[in-house]
Tab-separated table of C-alpha atoms and ligand atoms in Angstrom:
chain	number	residue	atom	x	y	z
A	1	MET	CA	8.765	24.516	37.636
A	2	SER	CA	6.960	21.875	35.760
A	3	GLU	CA	8.922	19.886	33.272
A	4	ARG	CA	7.866	20.484	29.702
A	5	THR	CA	7.018	17.183	28.004
A	6	LYS	CA	8.793	16.837	24.719
A	7	PRO	CA	7.546	14.786	21.829
A	8	LEU	CA	9.146	11.370	22.222
A	9	PRO	CA	12.609	11.339	20.708
A	10	ASP	CA	13.217	10.559	17.187
A	11	GLU	CA	16.465	10.579	15.309
A	12	THR	CA	16.225	14.251	14.315
A	13	GLY	CA	14.837	15.515	17.597
A	14	ARG	CA	11.625	16.581	15.892
A	15	THR	CA	8.192	15.111	16.436
A	16	PRO	CA	7.846	12.650	13.625
A	17	ARG	CA	4.502	12.544	11.907
A	18	PRO	CA	3.432	10.126	9.252
A	19	ALA	CA	4.398	11.369	5.834
A	20	PRO	CA	1.442	12.870	4.016
A	21	ARG	CA	0.127	10.724	1.231
A	22	LYS	CA	1.184	12.014	-2.098
A	23	VAL	CA	-1.800	12.816	-4.268
A	24	ILE	CA	-1.141	12.372	-7.938
A	25	PRO	CA	-3.269	14.577	-10.166
A	26	ILE	CA	-5.147	12.775	-12.892
A	27	ALA	CA	-3.390	14.867	-15.515
A	28	GLN	CA	-0.032	13.566	-14.282
A	29	GLU	CA	-1.264	9.974	-14.404
A	30	ALA	CA	-2.072	10.458	-18.019
A	31	GLU	CA	1.503	11.591	-18.617
A	32	GLY	CA	2.889	8.288	-17.359
A	33	THR	CA	3.228	8.833	-13.598
A	34	PRO	CA	2.676	5.538	-11.691
A	35	LEU	CA	-0.924	5.148	-10.585
A	36	PHE	CA	-0.082	3.749	-7.163
A	37	GLU	CA	1.415	5.331	-4.091
A	38	ALA	CA	5.130	4.649	-3.576
A	39	ARG	CA	5.861	2.462	-0.552
A	40	ARG	CA	7.165	4.195	2.543
A	41	LYS	CA	9.720	2.042	4.333
A	42	ILE	CA	8.517	1.418	7.864
A	43	GLN	CA	11.043	1.218	10.659
A	44	PRO	CA	8.973	0.366	13.736
A	45	ARG	CA	10.283	1.272	17.131
A	46	SER	CA	10.393	-1.507	19.733
A	47	ILE	CA	8.155	-1.261	22.740
A	48	ALA	CA	7.668	-3.270	25.923
A	49	GLY	CA	4.279	-4.079	27.360
A	50	ARG	CA	1.506	-6.620	27.734
A	51	PHE	CA	0.755	-6.990	24.033
A	52	ALA	CA	4.427	-7.152	23.076
A	53	ARG	CA	4.857	-9.955	25.621
A	54	TRP	CA	1.846	-11.830	24.195
A	55	ARG	CA	3.235	-11.502	20.702
A	56	TRP	CA	6.540	-13.020	21.788
A	57	ALA	CA	4.793	-15.775	23.721
A	58	LEU	CA	2.963	-16.695	20.500
A	59	VAL	CA	6.214	-16.536	18.523
A	60	TRP	CA	7.782	-19.060	20.922
A	61	LEU	CA	4.718	-21.271	21.046
A	62	THR	CA	4.145	-21.461	17.290
A	63	GLN	CA	7.806	-21.818	16.411
A	64	LEU	CA	8.562	-24.459	19.042
A	65	PHE	CA	5.736	-26.434	17.476
A	66	PHE	CA	6.684	-25.703	13.863
A	67	TYR	CA	10.420	-26.352	14.175
A	68	GLY	CA	10.159	-29.107	16.798
A	69	VAL	CA	7.314	-31.377	15.713
A	70	PRO	CA	8.969	-32.800	12.555
A	71	TRP	CA	11.706	-34.232	14.801
A	72	LEU	CA	9.269	-36.018	17.116
A	73	GLN	CA	9.008	-39.787	16.665
A	74	ILE	CA	6.161	-42.163	17.545
A	75	HIS	CA	6.599	-45.941	17.061
A	76	GLY	CA	9.943	-45.217	15.383
A	77	ARG	CA	8.298	-43.039	12.750
A	78	GLN	CA	7.917	-39.277	12.331
A	79	ALA	CA	4.960	-38.257	14.503
A	80	LEU	CA	3.461	-35.817	11.990
A	81	LEU	CA	4.194	-36.607	8.373
A	82	PHE	CA	2.098	-36.021	5.260
A	83	ASP	CA	3.893	-38.554	3.097
A	84	LEU	CA	2.601	-37.600	-0.354
A	85	GLU	CA	4.866	-40.039	-2.176
A	86	GLN	CA	3.577	-43.060	-0.211
A	87	ARG	CA	0.115	-41.482	0.032
A	88	ARG	CA	-0.035	-41.915	3.800
A	89	PHE	CA	-0.544	-39.349	6.518
A	90	TYR	CA	0.927	-40.109	9.939
A	91	ILE	CA	-0.754	-37.928	12.529
A	92	PHE	CA	0.428	-38.552	16.089
A	93	GLY	CA	-0.126	-42.323	16.000
A	94	TRP	CA	-3.005	-42.258	13.507
A	95	LEU	CA	-2.416	-43.497	10.000
A	96	LEU	CA	-4.713	-41.944	7.401
A	97	TYR	CA	-4.980	-42.773	3.715
A	98	PRO	CA	-6.128	-40.613	0.820
A	99	GLN	CA	-9.554	-42.247	1.283
A	100	ASP	CA	-9.618	-40.493	4.682
A	101	PHE	CA	-9.415	-37.139	2.937
A	102	ILE	CA	-12.771	-36.338	4.518
A	103	TYR	CA	-10.966	-35.815	7.844
A	104	LEU	CA	-8.633	-33.290	6.274
A	105	ALA	CA	-11.597	-31.511	4.688
A	106	VAL	CA	-13.426	-31.450	8.029
A	107	LEU	CA	-10.270	-30.208	9.763
A	108	LEU	CA	-10.122	-27.306	7.314
A	109	ILE	CA	-13.791	-26.512	7.978
A	110	VAL	CA	-13.147	-26.616	11.746
A	111	SER	CA	-10.137	-24.287	11.341
A	112	ALA	CA	-12.167	-21.871	9.211
A	113	LEU	CA	-15.038	-21.868	11.725
A	114	ALA	CA	-12.608	-21.305	14.612
A	115	LEU	CA	-11.115	-18.382	12.694
A	116	PHE	CA	-14.589	-16.915	12.065
A	117	LEU	CA	-15.490	-17.337	15.720
A	118	PHE	CA	-12.345	-15.708	17.086
A	119	THR	CA	-12.481	-12.924	14.502
A	120	THR	CA	-16.091	-12.123	15.362
A	121	VAL	CA	-15.271	-11.978	19.067
A	122	ALA	CA	-11.801	-10.487	19.139
A	123	GLY	CA	-11.075	-9.048	15.693
A	124	ARG	CA	-7.712	-9.670	14.088
A	125	LEU	CA	-6.283	-11.920	16.799
A	126	TRP	CA	-4.877	-14.267	14.180
A	127	CYS	CA	-3.266	-11.460	12.159
A	128	GLY	CA	-1.704	-9.697	15.118
A	129	PHE	CA	-0.395	-12.701	17.001
A	130	SER	CA	-0.260	-16.047	15.203
A	131	CYS	CA	-0.157	-15.550	11.448
A	132	PRO	CA	3.175	-16.826	10.032
A	133	GLN	CA	3.666	-13.471	8.317
A	134	THR	CA	3.427	-11.695	11.678
A	135	VAL	CA	5.539	-14.267	13.492
A	136	TYR	CA	8.416	-14.320	10.972
A	137	THR	CA	8.344	-10.548	10.588
A	138	GLU	CA	8.709	-10.297	14.369
A	139	ILE	CA	11.671	-12.720	14.331
A	140	PHE	CA	13.320	-10.908	11.423
A	141	MET	CA	12.791	-7.527	13.112
A	142	TRP	CA	14.385	-8.894	16.275
A	143	VAL	CA	17.499	-9.838	14.254
A	144	GLU	CA	17.408	-6.394	12.635
A	145	ARG	CA	17.276	-4.666	16.024
A	146	ARG	CA	20.142	-6.762	17.386
A	147	LEU	CA	22.409	-5.890	14.438
A	148	GLU	CA	21.284	-2.422	13.372
A	149	GLY	CA	19.793	-1.005	16.561
A	150	ASP	CA	16.353	0.402	17.253
A	151	ARG	CA	14.343	2.690	15.011
A	152	SER	CA	16.449	5.859	15.110
A	153	ALA	CA	19.731	3.929	14.664
A	154	ARG	CA	18.248	2.114	11.693
A	155	LEU	CA	17.009	5.346	10.137
A	156	ARG	CA	20.516	6.795	10.550
A	157	LEU	CA	22.002	3.689	8.973
A	158	ASP	CA	19.536	3.936	6.067
A	159	ALA	CA	20.576	7.524	5.451
A	160	SER	CA	24.333	6.916	5.799
A	161	GLY	CA	26.659	6.005	2.936
A	162	TRP	CA	28.120	2.556	2.472
A	163	GLY	CA	31.132	1.889	4.683
A	164	LEU	CA	32.633	-1.060	6.513
A	165	GLU	CA	30.266	-0.758	9.463
A	166	LYS	CA	27.146	-0.576	7.326
A	167	LEU	CA	28.397	-3.464	5.218
A	168	ALA	CA	29.055	-5.606	8.299
A	169	ARG	CA	25.717	-4.801	9.935
A	170	ARG	CA	23.661	-5.272	6.778
A	171	GLY	CA	25.633	-8.366	5.732
A	172	GLY	CA	25.241	-9.962	9.157
A	173	LYS	CA	21.524	-9.247	9.160
A	174	HIS	CA	20.958	-10.799	5.747
A	175	ALA	CA	23.140	-13.807	6.568
A	176	LEU	CA	21.080	-14.488	9.707
A	177	TRP	CA	17.800	-13.899	7.848
A	178	LEU	CA	18.892	-16.411	5.208
A	179	LEU	CA	19.819	-18.988	7.844
A	180	ILE	CA	16.442	-18.643	9.547
A	181	ALA	CA	14.670	-18.757	6.185
A	182	LEU	CA	16.551	-21.899	5.119
A	183	TRP	CA	15.804	-23.660	8.388
A	184	THR	CA	12.161	-22.645	8.021
A	185	GLY	CA	12.089	-24.049	4.474
A	186	LEU	CA	13.675	-27.289	5.649
A	187	SER	CA	11.199	-27.616	8.528
A	188	PHE	CA	8.254	-26.964	6.212
A	189	VAL	CA	9.326	-29.571	3.661
A	190	GLY	CA	10.031	-31.880	6.614
A	191	TYR	CA	6.274	-32.187	7.129
A	192	PHE	CA	6.034	-33.883	3.709
A	193	VAL	CA	9.353	-35.752	3.441
A	194	PRO	CA	10.849	-37.536	6.500
A	195	ILE	CA	13.034	-34.784	7.939
A	196	ARG	CA	15.752	-37.107	9.235
A	197	SER	CA	16.522	-38.240	5.701
A	198	LEU	CA	15.761	-34.829	4.175
A	199	LEU	CA	18.489	-32.978	6.084
A	200	PRO	CA	21.389	-35.186	4.861
A	201	GLU	CA	19.946	-35.122	1.335
A	202	VAL	CA	19.826	-31.348	1.291
A	203	LEU	CA	23.301	-31.026	2.804
A	204	ALA	CA	24.691	-33.455	0.213
A	205	PHE	CA	22.843	-31.669	-2.629
A	206	THR	CA	20.987	-34.829	-3.630
A	207	GLY	CA	17.223	-34.932	-4.059
A	208	PRO	CA	16.692	-32.006	-6.468
A	209	TRP	CA	12.956	-31.647	-5.812
A	210	GLN	CA	13.426	-31.550	-2.066
A	211	ILE	CA	16.111	-28.876	-2.490
A	212	PHE	CA	13.864	-26.910	-4.836
A	213	TRP	CA	10.993	-26.836	-2.337
A	214	VAL	CA	13.273	-26.002	0.613
A	215	LEU	CA	14.723	-23.074	-1.356
A	216	PHE	CA	11.290	-21.999	-2.587
A	217	TYR	CA	9.841	-21.799	0.908
A	218	ALA	CA	13.043	-20.238	2.257
A	219	LEU	CA	12.905	-17.549	-0.408
A	220	ALA	CA	9.240	-16.863	0.362
A	221	THR	CA	10.079	-16.471	4.076
A	222	TYR	CA	13.099	-14.252	3.376
A	223	GLY	CA	11.171	-12.020	0.972
A	224	ASN	CA	7.929	-11.788	2.949
A	225	ALA	CA	9.389	-11.295	6.421
A	226	GLY	CA	12.493	-9.349	5.406
A	227	PHE	CA	11.199	-7.018	2.712
A	228	LEU	CA	7.487	-7.115	1.973
A	229	ARG	CA	6.291	-7.219	5.600
A	230	GLU	CA	3.107	-5.139	5.990
A	231	GLN	CA	2.658	-5.128	2.189
A	232	VAL	CA	1.689	-8.814	2.385
A	233	CYS	CA	-1.137	-7.969	4.808
A	234	LYS	CA	-2.230	-4.920	2.840
A	235	HIS	CA	-2.130	-6.212	-0.701
A	236	MET	CA	-1.623	-9.983	-0.831
A	237	CYS	CA	-3.561	-11.592	1.991
A	238	PRO	CA	-7.164	-12.442	1.019
A	239	TYR	CA	-8.157	-13.011	4.643
A	240	ALA	CA	-7.340	-9.396	5.489
A	241	ARG	CA	-9.913	-8.343	2.899
A	242	PHE	CA	-12.864	-10.544	3.696
A	243	GLN	CA	-12.618	-10.590	7.475
A	244	SER	CA	-14.402	-7.256	7.743
A	245	ALA	CA	-17.513	-9.254	6.786
A	246	MET	CA	-17.157	-11.042	10.141
A	247	PHE	CA	-16.850	-7.828	12.135
A	248	ASP	CA	-19.859	-6.266	13.802
A	249	ARG	CA	-20.244	-3.383	16.220
A	250	ASP	CA	-19.454	-5.697	19.150
A	251	THR	CA	-16.174	-7.049	17.774
A	252	LEU	CA	-13.107	-6.119	19.803
A	253	ILE	CA	-10.877	-3.689	17.940
A	254	VAL	CA	-7.950	-1.467	18.842
A	255	THR	CA	-9.456	1.998	19.274
A	256	TYR	CA	-8.350	5.478	20.134
A	257	ASP	CA	-10.677	7.258	22.555
A	258	ALA	CA	-11.004	10.530	20.649
A	259	ALA	CA	-13.440	11.988	23.186
A	260	ARG	CA	-10.771	11.620	25.852
A	261	GLY	CA	-7.719	12.339	23.718
A	262	GLU	CA	-8.738	15.431	21.760
A	263	ALA	CA	-7.747	18.194	21.458
A	264	ARG	CA	-4.283	16.681	21.211
A	265	GLY	CA	-1.071	18.592	21.778
A	266	PRO	CA	2.126	18.777	23.827
A	267	ARG	CA	1.921	20.257	27.290
A	268	PRO	CA	4.020	20.565	30.460
A	269	LYS	CA	3.788	17.584	32.769
A	270	GLY	CA	1.358	18.284	35.598
A	271	LEU	CA	-0.484	21.024	33.700
A	272	ASP	CA	-4.253	21.114	34.118
A	273	HIS	CA	-4.773	20.286	30.488
A	274	ARG	CA	-8.578	20.408	30.734
A	275	ALA	CA	-8.350	24.022	31.777
A	276	GLN	CA	-6.299	24.628	28.628
A	277	GLY	CA	-8.873	22.888	26.437
A	278	LEU	CA	-6.568	19.928	25.823
A	279	GLY	CA	-7.391	16.225	25.865
A	280	GLU	CA	-5.039	13.509	27.065
A	281	CYS	CA	-3.181	12.826	23.831
A	282	ILE	CA	0.133	14.654	24.079
A	283	ASP	CA	0.719	14.091	20.344
A	284	CYS	CA	4.019	12.313	20.962
A	285	THR	CA	3.379	9.959	17.970
A	286	LEU	CA	4.854	7.043	19.861
A	287	CYS	CA	1.789	4.985	18.856
A	288	VAL	CA	2.655	5.680	15.204
A	289	GLN	CA	6.354	4.937	15.624
A	290	VAL	CA	5.745	1.455	17.047
A	291	CYS	CA	3.094	0.458	14.520
A	292	PRO	CA	4.313	-2.317	12.211
A	293	ALA	CA	1.646	-1.295	9.675
A	294	GLY	CA	2.821	2.314	9.720
A	295	ILE	CA	-0.600	3.806	10.445
A	296	ASP	CA	-1.946	6.323	12.940
A	297	ILE	CA	-4.685	4.631	14.959
A	298	ARG	CA	-5.950	8.087	15.935
A	299	ASP	CA	-7.329	8.379	12.404
A	300	GLY	CA	-9.855	5.656	13.258
A	301	LEU	CA	-10.293	2.004	12.329
A	302	GLN	CA	-8.267	1.180	9.236
A	303	TYR	CA	-8.029	-2.042	7.254
A	304	GLU	CA	-4.212	-1.936	7.543
A	305	CYS	CA	-4.428	-2.360	11.335
A	306	ILE	CA	-3.551	-5.950	12.236
A	307	GLY	CA	-4.728	-5.548	15.828
A	308	CYS	CA	-1.319	-6.240	17.343
A	309	GLY	CA	-1.920	-3.885	20.270
A	310	LEU	CA	1.602	-2.390	20.229
A	311	CYS	CA	0.123	1.107	20.040
A	312	ILE	CA	-1.764	0.277	23.262
A	313	ASP	CA	1.512	-0.647	24.960
A	314	ALA	CA	3.107	2.529	23.634
A	315	CYS	CA	0.307	4.832	24.682
A	316	ASN	CA	-0.027	3.210	28.103
A	317	SER	CA	3.660	3.894	28.735
A	318	VAL	CA	3.052	7.557	27.865
A	319	MET	CA	-0.054	7.732	30.060
A	320	ASP	CA	1.975	6.292	32.962
A	321	ARG	CA	4.633	8.966	32.533
A	322	MET	CA	1.999	11.678	32.384
A	323	HIS	CA	0.117	10.209	35.389
A	324	TYR	CA	-3.017	9.892	33.252
A	325	PRO	CA	-5.211	6.806	33.418
A	326	ARG	CA	-4.228	4.070	30.980
A	327	GLY	CA	-6.428	3.134	28.051
A	328	LEU	CA	-6.449	6.184	25.785
A	329	ILE	CA	-5.826	3.579	23.112
A	330	ARG	CA	-7.443	0.316	24.141
A	331	LEU	CA	-9.273	-2.784	23.081
A	332	SER	CA	-12.949	-1.975	22.851
A	333	THR	CA	-15.867	-2.249	20.453
A	334	GLN	CA	-17.664	0.299	18.316
A	335	ASN	CA	-20.737	-0.033	20.547
A	336	GLY	CA	-18.541	0.106	23.638
A	337	MET	CA	-16.913	3.361	22.520
A	338	ALA	CA	-20.192	4.959	21.439
A	339	ARG	CA	-22.027	4.035	24.661
A	340	GLY	CA	-19.156	4.232	27.108
A	341	TRP	CA	-19.449	0.573	28.144
A	342	ARG	CA	-17.194	-0.855	30.795
A	343	GLN	CA	-15.398	-4.211	30.546
A	344	GLY	CA	-18.283	-6.182	32.079
A	345	GLU	CA	-20.717	-5.023	29.407
A	346	LEU	CA	-18.187	-5.755	26.648
A	347	VAL	CA	-17.768	-9.303	27.972
A	348	ARG	CA	-21.554	-9.797	28.200
A	349	ARG	CA	-21.905	-8.796	24.537
A	350	ILE	CA	-19.649	-11.677	23.489
A	351	LEU	CA	-22.573	-14.123	23.699
A	352	ARG	CA	-24.539	-12.752	20.771
A	353	PRO	CA	-26.388	-14.757	18.076
A	354	ARG	CA	-23.605	-14.758	15.481
A	355	VAL	CA	-21.060	-16.005	18.038
A	356	LEU	CA	-23.453	-18.663	19.334
A	357	VAL	CA	-24.078	-19.955	15.801
A	358	TYR	CA	-20.345	-20.175	15.014
A	359	GLY	CA	-19.664	-21.749	18.423
A	360	ALA	CA	-22.443	-24.355	18.075
A	361	ALA	CA	-21.351	-25.313	14.546
A	362	LEU	CA	-17.722	-25.563	15.679
A	363	ALA	CA	-18.587	-27.730	18.686
A	364	ALA	CA	-20.883	-30.022	16.663
A	365	ILE	CA	-18.434	-30.592	13.807
A	366	SER	CA	-15.435	-31.042	16.137
A	367	THR	CA	-17.319	-33.577	18.262
A	368	ALA	CA	-18.496	-35.513	15.204
A	369	MET	CA	-14.972	-35.610	13.820
A	370	ALA	CA	-13.432	-36.709	17.122
A	371	ALA	CA	-16.069	-39.463	17.510
A	372	SER	CA	-15.568	-40.642	13.945
A	373	LEU	CA	-11.783	-40.779	14.406
A	374	ALA	CA	-12.121	-42.660	17.683
A	375	LEU	CA	-14.516	-45.228	16.177
A	376	ARG	CA	-12.621	-45.614	12.937
A	377	THR	CA	-11.439	-49.149	12.098
A	378	PRO	CA	-7.730	-49.109	11.216
A	379	LEU	CA	-8.245	-51.574	8.375
A	380	LYS	CA	-9.021	-50.765	4.739
A	381	LEU	CA	-10.472	-53.235	2.305
A	382	ASP	CA	-11.025	-52.486	-1.375
A	383	VAL	CA	-12.244	-55.054	-3.879
A	384	VAL	CA	-11.804	-54.854	-7.651
A	385	ARG	CA	-13.256	-57.509	-9.964
A	386	ASP	CA	-10.808	-59.152	-12.339
A	387	ARG	CA	-12.083	-57.878	-15.679
A	388	SER	CA	-10.199	-60.460	-17.760
A	389	THR	CA	-11.968	-63.439	-16.169
A	390	LEU	CA	-15.553	-62.522	-15.432
A	391	SER	CA	-16.900	-65.919	-14.423
A	392	ARG	CA	-16.080	-69.532	-15.237
A	393	ILE	CA	-16.964	-73.100	-14.330
A	394	VAL	CA	-14.045	-74.986	-12.787
A	395	GLY	CA	-13.467	-78.581	-11.618
A	396	GLY	CA	-15.931	-79.998	-9.108
A	397	GLY	CA	-18.826	-78.159	-10.723
A	398	GLN	CA	-17.950	-74.878	-9.058
A	399	ILE	CA	-18.551	-71.415	-10.472
A	400	GLU	CA	-15.530	-69.201	-9.920
A	401	ASN	CA	-15.111	-65.408	-9.933
A	402	ILE	CA	-11.738	-63.735	-9.482
A	403	TYR	CA	-11.048	-60.475	-7.613
A	404	ARG	CA	-8.108	-58.314	-6.638
A	405	ILE	CA	-8.368	-56.993	-3.133
A	406	GLN	CA	-6.301	-54.337	-1.397
A	407	ILE	CA	-5.853	-54.695	2.343
A	408	GLY	CA	-4.542	-51.616	4.155
A	409	ASN	CA	-3.172	-52.219	7.636
A	410	ALA	CA	-3.531	-48.827	9.363
A	411	THR	CA	-2.099	-50.050	12.669
A	412	GLU	CA	1.487	-49.846	13.828
A	413	ARG	CA	1.716	-53.687	14.151
A	414	ASP	CA	2.085	-56.487	11.585
A	415	GLN	CA	-1.294	-58.192	11.162
A	416	ARG	CA	-2.641	-61.491	9.853
A	417	TYR	CA	-6.141	-61.378	8.368
A	418	THR	CA	-8.526	-64.225	7.553
A	419	LEU	CA	-10.677	-63.800	4.469
A	420	SER	CA	-14.210	-65.117	4.116
A	421	ALA	CA	-17.148	-64.561	1.782
A	422	ALA	CA	-20.925	-64.657	2.109
A	423	GLY	CA	-24.012	-63.825	0.085
A	424	ILE	CA	-24.675	-67.078	-1.839
A	425	GLU	CA	-25.220	-70.444	-0.248
A	426	GLY	CA	-21.949	-72.414	-0.255
A	427	LEU	CA	-19.841	-69.420	-1.330
A	428	ARG	CA	-16.232	-69.761	-0.129
A	429	VAL	CA	-12.747	-68.363	-0.611
A	430	ALA	CA	-10.918	-70.905	-2.767
A	431	SER	CA	-7.526	-69.138	-2.671
A	432	ASP	CA	-5.398	-68.487	0.467
A	433	THR	CA	-7.681	-67.542	3.333
A	434	GLU	CA	-4.944	-65.900	5.409
A	435	VAL	CA	-2.982	-62.820	4.394
A	436	GLU	CA	-0.163	-61.114	6.289
A	437	VAL	CA	0.258	-57.353	5.994
A	438	GLY	CA	3.108	-55.394	7.605
A	439	ALA	CA	2.564	-52.456	9.967
A	440	ALA	CA	1.251	-49.379	8.107
A	441	GLN	CA	1.450	-51.299	4.826
A	442	ASP	CA	-0.922	-52.081	1.955
A	443	ARG	CA	-1.045	-55.376	0.138
A	444	TRP	CA	-2.821	-56.465	-3.040
A	445	VAL	CA	-3.893	-60.141	-3.245
A	446	VAL	CA	-5.826	-62.172	-5.791
A	447	VAL	CA	-8.864	-63.888	-4.314
A	448	ARG	CA	-10.879	-66.664	-5.984
A	449	LEU	CA	-14.482	-67.085	-4.830
A	450	GLN	CA	-16.322	-70.297	-5.675
A	451	ALA	CA	-19.982	-71.231	-5.339
A	452	PRO	CA	-21.622	-74.579	-6.179
A	453	TYR	CA	-23.255	-74.752	-9.621
A	454	GLY	CA	-26.985	-74.161	-9.214
A	455	ALA	CA	-26.618	-72.354	-5.855
A	456	ALA	CA	-27.864	-69.165	-7.502
A	457	GLN	CA	-29.782	-68.133	-10.600
A	458	PRO	CA	-27.782	-66.948	-13.622
A	459	GLY	CA	-26.983	-63.225	-13.386
A	460	SER	CA	-25.274	-60.847	-10.991
A	461	HIS	CA	-25.485	-61.347	-7.211
A	462	GLY	CA	-24.292	-59.055	-4.439
A	463	VAL	CA	-21.783	-60.710	-2.079
A	464	GLU	CA	-19.599	-59.610	0.850
A	465	ILE	CA	-15.892	-60.272	1.363
A	466	THR	CA	-14.734	-59.969	4.977
A	467	ALA	CA	-11.224	-59.498	6.358
A	468	ALA	CA	-10.826	-60.101	10.109
A	469	ALA	CA	-7.569	-59.600	12.021
A	470	VAL	CA	-6.396	-62.724	13.842
A	471	GLY	CA	-6.293	-62.139	17.602
A	472	GLU	CA	-7.762	-58.601	17.449
A	473	ALA	CA	-11.473	-58.801	18.081
A	474	GLY	CA	-13.352	-56.007	16.372
A	475	LEU	CA	-10.683	-55.373	13.739
A	476	VAL	CA	-12.953	-56.452	10.898
A	477	GLN	CA	-13.799	-54.854	7.572
A	478	GLN	CA	-16.292	-55.843	4.896
A	479	ALA	CA	-16.452	-54.929	1.218
A	480	HIS	CA	-19.347	-55.357	-1.132
A	481	THR	CA	-18.918	-56.752	-4.642
A	482	THR	CA	-20.809	-58.829	-7.235
A	483	PHE	CA	-20.592	-62.494	-8.154
A	484	LEU	CA	-21.559	-63.458	-11.706
A	485	VAL	CA	-23.311	-66.758	-12.427
A	486	PRO	CA	-23.189	-67.711	-16.160
A	487	ARG	CA	-26.187	-69.105	-18.056
B	501	SF4	S1	-2.371	8.443	21.412
B	501	SF4	FE1	-0.913	8.139	23.073
B	501	SF4	S2	0.961	7.429	22.104
B	501	SF4	FE2	-0.343	8.251	20.511
B	501	SF4	S3	0.311	10.338	20.256
B	501	SF4	FE3	-1.360	10.403	21.714
B	501	SF4	S4	-0.382	10.189	23.693
B	501	SF4	FE4	1.155	9.629	22.207
B	502	SF4	S1	-2.600	0.617	14.779
B	502	SF4	FE1	-1.920	-0.364	16.673
B	502	SF4	S2	-2.912	-2.348	16.669
B	502	SF4	FE2	-3.063	-1.548	14.601
B	502	SF4	S3	-1.276	-2.404	13.570
B	502	SF4	FE3	-0.679	-0.404	14.315
B	502	SF4	S4	0.222	-0.826	16.331
B	502	SF4	FE4	-0.900	-2.652	15.749
């Protein structure tokens, strides 16, 4: 006798279906009923599979980077540090100043273009796998599962009254969530304040601003990953809203093959379901139970879907048990579903005009930025005229102008620079011609330029001041300024 397939177990033994949305009549709204739908708490069921493994791989990858990088040192200094107080950015051996803001702006453009490119090709890859909201929610849900059990145990715990066990489980969960959130806050602030001094400061309750920002970010992590979860994606994230503009009919999305799945319904295992007029969906709702967004992908593409693929893992496990081919829910495209394309055709459609434009722009801007960074001279020179002494005639019949110059040594070594000037015949540096600047330091110096009387007509003349590192050929920077000759 064939075994009758039951809907996959839930805590009550019944087939759980998503709760129907409550429709509020307009008349009721007028009487003061809230205008928005009350939130249904989602308790996703855990599932194993290819997409679940990818999600965890991305959790490890992103978090090893995020938590680990602030502790890395290069040349005895934090490898990645955006030191806002000193206005210096240390990026893996590069030292950038606020004047190099252009690189940060270009980096943001490159990141945005990369996001557009990947979204156009593969839909919500970022949302489902790498977004901090997804990653921390996954970590927090892992803690929740360890302490409160999987979906049905958690639903039972939700429904039960407060007792010692519930108190211990809930308390332990929140204590661990808070620890993770605090460490996350500390790591985040550690990208802006040297983390090796930040940790003792925070532990000793000194440095009120540092503590404020650690707590602020910790609270945001605790609230977003512990409580708000899918609400952040649905209602707070702007990217979730505008990314549909990047979708086209060839973008990969998570889809339910309705032609294959319908008519849905339970059936005995091994039954010739076609003969009974049934499709391959056994209506077990496992795909709904695992969904972190709490939606039913069988209702079609929905903006709440973050493309995590867990429903694919869930449905594939059901298909395996039923001895049906996998892929009732799968990654495909709207064109692919409508025209029954196979994987080869889907891959060929990746190289379409929109993708090529994004790809070309991304490659061009990334190459230009890399070349500019590689050719950049790690020496800054800024010249400011001394406004109090515009121009004067000094001993020896020389005309003198005074300047303040800032020399920024963007190398990791102490440097000695020689100063020279050109632009008027006989123009020379009359103050010290050598200046020492420590590694990754700035120094302001006063420079006096003198030119022989009569070497130039009265008025303003453009001149160049040059700083050249001693013993480092090519480490030279010039700055343009004006030299005033009095009447
Ligand atoms: S689509 Fe798959 S997982 Fe979802 S209800 Fe149907 S058979 Fe179950
Ligand atoms: S419908 Fe599927 S892919 Fe979309 S969020 Fe839910 S589980 Fe993830």
